[in-house]
PDB file of C-alpha atoms in Angstrom:
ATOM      1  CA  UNK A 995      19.343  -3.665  -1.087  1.00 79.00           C
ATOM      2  CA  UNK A 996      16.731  -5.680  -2.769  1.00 93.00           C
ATOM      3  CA  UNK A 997      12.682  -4.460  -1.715  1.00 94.00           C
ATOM      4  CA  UNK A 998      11.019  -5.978   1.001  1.00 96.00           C
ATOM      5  CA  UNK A 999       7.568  -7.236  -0.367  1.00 96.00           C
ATOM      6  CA  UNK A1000       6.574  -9.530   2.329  1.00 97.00           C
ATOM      7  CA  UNK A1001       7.159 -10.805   5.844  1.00 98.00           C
ATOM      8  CA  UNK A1002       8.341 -13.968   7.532  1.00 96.00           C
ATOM      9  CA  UNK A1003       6.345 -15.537  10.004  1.00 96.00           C
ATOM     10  CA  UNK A1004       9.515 -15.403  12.439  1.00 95.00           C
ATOM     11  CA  UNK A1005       9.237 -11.018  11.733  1.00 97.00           C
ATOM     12  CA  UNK A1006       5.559 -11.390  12.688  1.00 97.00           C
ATOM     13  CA  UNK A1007       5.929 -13.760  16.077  1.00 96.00           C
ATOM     14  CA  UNK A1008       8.929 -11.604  17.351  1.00 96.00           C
ATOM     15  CA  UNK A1009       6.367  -8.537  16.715  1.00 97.00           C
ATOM     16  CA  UNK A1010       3.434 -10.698  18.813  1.00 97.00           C
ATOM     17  CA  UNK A1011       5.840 -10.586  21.817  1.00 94.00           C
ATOM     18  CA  UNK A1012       7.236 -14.059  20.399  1.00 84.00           C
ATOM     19  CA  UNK A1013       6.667 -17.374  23.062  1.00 81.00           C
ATOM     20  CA  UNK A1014       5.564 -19.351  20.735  1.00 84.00           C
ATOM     21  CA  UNK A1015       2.344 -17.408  19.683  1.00 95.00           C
ATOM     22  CA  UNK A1016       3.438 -18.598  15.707  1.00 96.00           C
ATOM     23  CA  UNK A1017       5.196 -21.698  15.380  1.00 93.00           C
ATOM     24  CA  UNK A1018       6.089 -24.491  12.438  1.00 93.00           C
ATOM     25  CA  UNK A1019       4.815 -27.443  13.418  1.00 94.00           C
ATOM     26  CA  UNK A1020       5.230 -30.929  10.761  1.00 96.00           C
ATOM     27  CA  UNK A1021       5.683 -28.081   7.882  1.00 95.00           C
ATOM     28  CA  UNK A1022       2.368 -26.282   8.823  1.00 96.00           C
ATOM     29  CA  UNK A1023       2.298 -22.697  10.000  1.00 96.00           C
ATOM     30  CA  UNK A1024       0.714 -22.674  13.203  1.00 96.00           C
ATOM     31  CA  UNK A1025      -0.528 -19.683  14.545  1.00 96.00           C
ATOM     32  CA  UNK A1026      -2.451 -19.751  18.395  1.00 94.00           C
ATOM     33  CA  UNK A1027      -5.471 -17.479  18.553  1.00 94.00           C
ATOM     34  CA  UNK A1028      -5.982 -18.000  22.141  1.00 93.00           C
ATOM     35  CA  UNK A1029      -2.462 -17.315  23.097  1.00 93.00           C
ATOM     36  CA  UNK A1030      -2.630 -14.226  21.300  1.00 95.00           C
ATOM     37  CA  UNK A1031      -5.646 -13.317  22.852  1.00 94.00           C
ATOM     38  CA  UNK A1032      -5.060 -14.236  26.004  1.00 93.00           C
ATOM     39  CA  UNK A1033      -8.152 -16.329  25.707  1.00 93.00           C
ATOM     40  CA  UNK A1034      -8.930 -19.747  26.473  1.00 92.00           C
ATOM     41  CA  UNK A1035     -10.702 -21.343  23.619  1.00 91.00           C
ATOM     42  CA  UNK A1036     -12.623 -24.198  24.045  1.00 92.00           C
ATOM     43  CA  UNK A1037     -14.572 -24.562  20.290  1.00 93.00           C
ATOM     44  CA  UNK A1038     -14.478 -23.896  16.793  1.00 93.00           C
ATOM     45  CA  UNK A1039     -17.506 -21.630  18.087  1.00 95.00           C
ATOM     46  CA  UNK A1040     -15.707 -19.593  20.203  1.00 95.00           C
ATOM     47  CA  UNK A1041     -15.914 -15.608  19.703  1.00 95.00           C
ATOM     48  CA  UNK A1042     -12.562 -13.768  18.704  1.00 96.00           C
ATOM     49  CA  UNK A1043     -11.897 -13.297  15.167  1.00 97.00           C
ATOM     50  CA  UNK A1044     -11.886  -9.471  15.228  1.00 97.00           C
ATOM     51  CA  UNK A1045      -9.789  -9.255  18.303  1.00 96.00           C
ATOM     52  CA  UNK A1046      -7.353 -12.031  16.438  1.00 97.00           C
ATOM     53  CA  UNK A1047      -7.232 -10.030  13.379  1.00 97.00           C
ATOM     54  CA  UNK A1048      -6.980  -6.738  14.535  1.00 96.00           C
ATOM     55  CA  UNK A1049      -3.861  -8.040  16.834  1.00 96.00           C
ATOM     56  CA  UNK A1050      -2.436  -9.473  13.609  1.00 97.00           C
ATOM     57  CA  UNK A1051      -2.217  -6.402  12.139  1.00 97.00           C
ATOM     58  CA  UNK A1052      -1.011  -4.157  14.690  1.00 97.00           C
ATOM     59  CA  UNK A1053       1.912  -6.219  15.231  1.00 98.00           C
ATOM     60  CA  UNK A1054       2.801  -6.638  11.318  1.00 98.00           C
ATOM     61  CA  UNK A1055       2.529  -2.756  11.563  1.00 98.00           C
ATOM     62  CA  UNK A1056       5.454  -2.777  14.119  1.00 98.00           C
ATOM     63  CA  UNK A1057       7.099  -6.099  12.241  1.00 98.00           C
ATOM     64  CA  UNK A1058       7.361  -3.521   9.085  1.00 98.00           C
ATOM     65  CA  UNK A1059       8.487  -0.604  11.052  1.00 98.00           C
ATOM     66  CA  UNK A1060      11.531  -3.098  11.869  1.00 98.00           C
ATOM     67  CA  UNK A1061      12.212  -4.116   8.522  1.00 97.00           C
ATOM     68  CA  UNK A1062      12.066  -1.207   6.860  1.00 98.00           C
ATOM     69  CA  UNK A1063      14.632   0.121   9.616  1.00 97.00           C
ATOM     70  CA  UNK A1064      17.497   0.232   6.704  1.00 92.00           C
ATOM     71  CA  UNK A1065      15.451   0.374   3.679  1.00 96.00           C
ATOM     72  CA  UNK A1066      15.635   2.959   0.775  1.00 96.00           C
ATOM     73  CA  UNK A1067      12.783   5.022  -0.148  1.00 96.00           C
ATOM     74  CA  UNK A1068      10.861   2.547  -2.729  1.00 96.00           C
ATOM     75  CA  UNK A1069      12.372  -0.455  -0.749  1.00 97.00           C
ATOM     76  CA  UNK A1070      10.467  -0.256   2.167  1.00 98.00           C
ATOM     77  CA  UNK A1071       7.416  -2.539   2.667  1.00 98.00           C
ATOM     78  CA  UNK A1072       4.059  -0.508   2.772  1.00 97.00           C
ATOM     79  CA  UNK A1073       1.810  -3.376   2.750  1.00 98.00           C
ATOM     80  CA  UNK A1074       0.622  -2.795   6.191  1.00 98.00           C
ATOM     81  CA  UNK A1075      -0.892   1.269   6.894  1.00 96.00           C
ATOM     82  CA  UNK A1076      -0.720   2.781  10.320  1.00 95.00           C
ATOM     83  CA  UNK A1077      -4.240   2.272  12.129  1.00 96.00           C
ATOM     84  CA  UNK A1078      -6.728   5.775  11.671  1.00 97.00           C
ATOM     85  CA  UNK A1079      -8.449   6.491  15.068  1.00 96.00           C
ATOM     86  CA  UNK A1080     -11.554   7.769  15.093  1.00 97.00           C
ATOM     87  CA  UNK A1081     -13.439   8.844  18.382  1.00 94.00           C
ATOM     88  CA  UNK A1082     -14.734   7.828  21.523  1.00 96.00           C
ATOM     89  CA  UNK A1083     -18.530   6.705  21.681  1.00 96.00           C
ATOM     90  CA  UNK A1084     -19.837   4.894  24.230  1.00 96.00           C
ATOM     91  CA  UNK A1085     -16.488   3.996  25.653  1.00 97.00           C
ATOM     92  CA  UNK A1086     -14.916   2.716  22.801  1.00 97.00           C
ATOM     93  CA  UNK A1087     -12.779   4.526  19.891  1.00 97.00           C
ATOM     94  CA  UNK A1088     -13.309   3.513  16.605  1.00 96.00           C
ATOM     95  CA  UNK A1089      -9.602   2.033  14.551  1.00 96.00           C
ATOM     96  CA  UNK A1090      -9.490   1.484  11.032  1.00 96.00           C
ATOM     97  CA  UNK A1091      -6.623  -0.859  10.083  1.00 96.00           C
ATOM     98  CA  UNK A1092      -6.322  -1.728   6.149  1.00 95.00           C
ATOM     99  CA  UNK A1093      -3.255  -3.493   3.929  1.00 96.00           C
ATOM    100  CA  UNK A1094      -1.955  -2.664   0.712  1.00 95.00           C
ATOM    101  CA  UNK A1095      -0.970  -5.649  -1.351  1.00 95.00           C
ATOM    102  CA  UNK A1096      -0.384  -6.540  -4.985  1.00 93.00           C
ATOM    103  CA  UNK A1097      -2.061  -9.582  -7.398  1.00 91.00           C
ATOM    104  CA  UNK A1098      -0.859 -10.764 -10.206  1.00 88.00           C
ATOM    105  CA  UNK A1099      -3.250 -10.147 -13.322  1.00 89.00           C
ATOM    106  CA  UNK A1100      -1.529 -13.010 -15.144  1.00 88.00           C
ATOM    107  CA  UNK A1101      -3.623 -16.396 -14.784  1.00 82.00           C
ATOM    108  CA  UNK A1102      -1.042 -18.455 -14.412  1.00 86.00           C
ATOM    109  CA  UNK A1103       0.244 -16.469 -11.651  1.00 82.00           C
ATOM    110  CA  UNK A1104      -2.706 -14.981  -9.530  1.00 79.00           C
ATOM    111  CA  UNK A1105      -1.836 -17.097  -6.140  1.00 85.00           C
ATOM    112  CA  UNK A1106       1.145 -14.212  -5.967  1.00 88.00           C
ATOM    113  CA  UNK A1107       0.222 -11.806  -3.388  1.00 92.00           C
ATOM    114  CA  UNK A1108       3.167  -9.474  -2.389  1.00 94.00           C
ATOM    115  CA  UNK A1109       2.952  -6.126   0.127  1.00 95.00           C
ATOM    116  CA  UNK A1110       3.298  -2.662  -1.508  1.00 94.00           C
ATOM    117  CA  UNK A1111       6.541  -0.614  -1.581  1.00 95.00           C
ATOM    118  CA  UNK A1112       7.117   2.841  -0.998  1.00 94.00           C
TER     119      UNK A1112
END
């Protein structure tokens, strides 16, 4: 089997729970904060971004736990590392979440980004 370096945006919606929280709409990517949230947004203004991200990730941590289901060691897409939780202060516990990804150093090809393999 060929590596998995990346994931498709179908991998990552299924992982959201799926109903439509990514969707292709007139060849654009569209992908619903509020529906992923669970928030109604009203403005560009509206707070969220952490919340949004940090949702993003967890899921393509479980997306990449799918893919890699029947993957050989040094196949398996790594791009995405398992959140580190820290303790509880004032009633919240800390989570670091980070990804792993590879650049290009050639000029001409920098705009590649692919996930890490392990």
């Amino acid at each position: 089997m060929a590596a998995i370096d990346d994931l498709t945006w179908d991998q990552l919606n299924i992982a959201l729970g799926g109903s439509g929280k990514i969707a292709v709409v007139a060849g654009e990517v569209v992908i619903k904060p509020g529906v992923i949230n669970a928030d109604t947004l009203d403005a560009i203004t509206d707070p969220g971004v952490v919340e949004f991200c940090s949702k993003l990730l967890e899921a393509a941590v479980r997306a990449q736990a799918t893919v890699n289901q029947a993957q050989a060691t040094g196949e398996r897409l790594s791009a995405f590392a398992t959140p580190v939780y820290g303790g509880v202060s004032n009633g919240y516990v800390s989570v670091t979440q980070s990804m792993g990804v590879r650049v290009s150093v050639n000029p001409a090809t920098q705009s590649v980004i692919l996930g890490t393999n392990s």
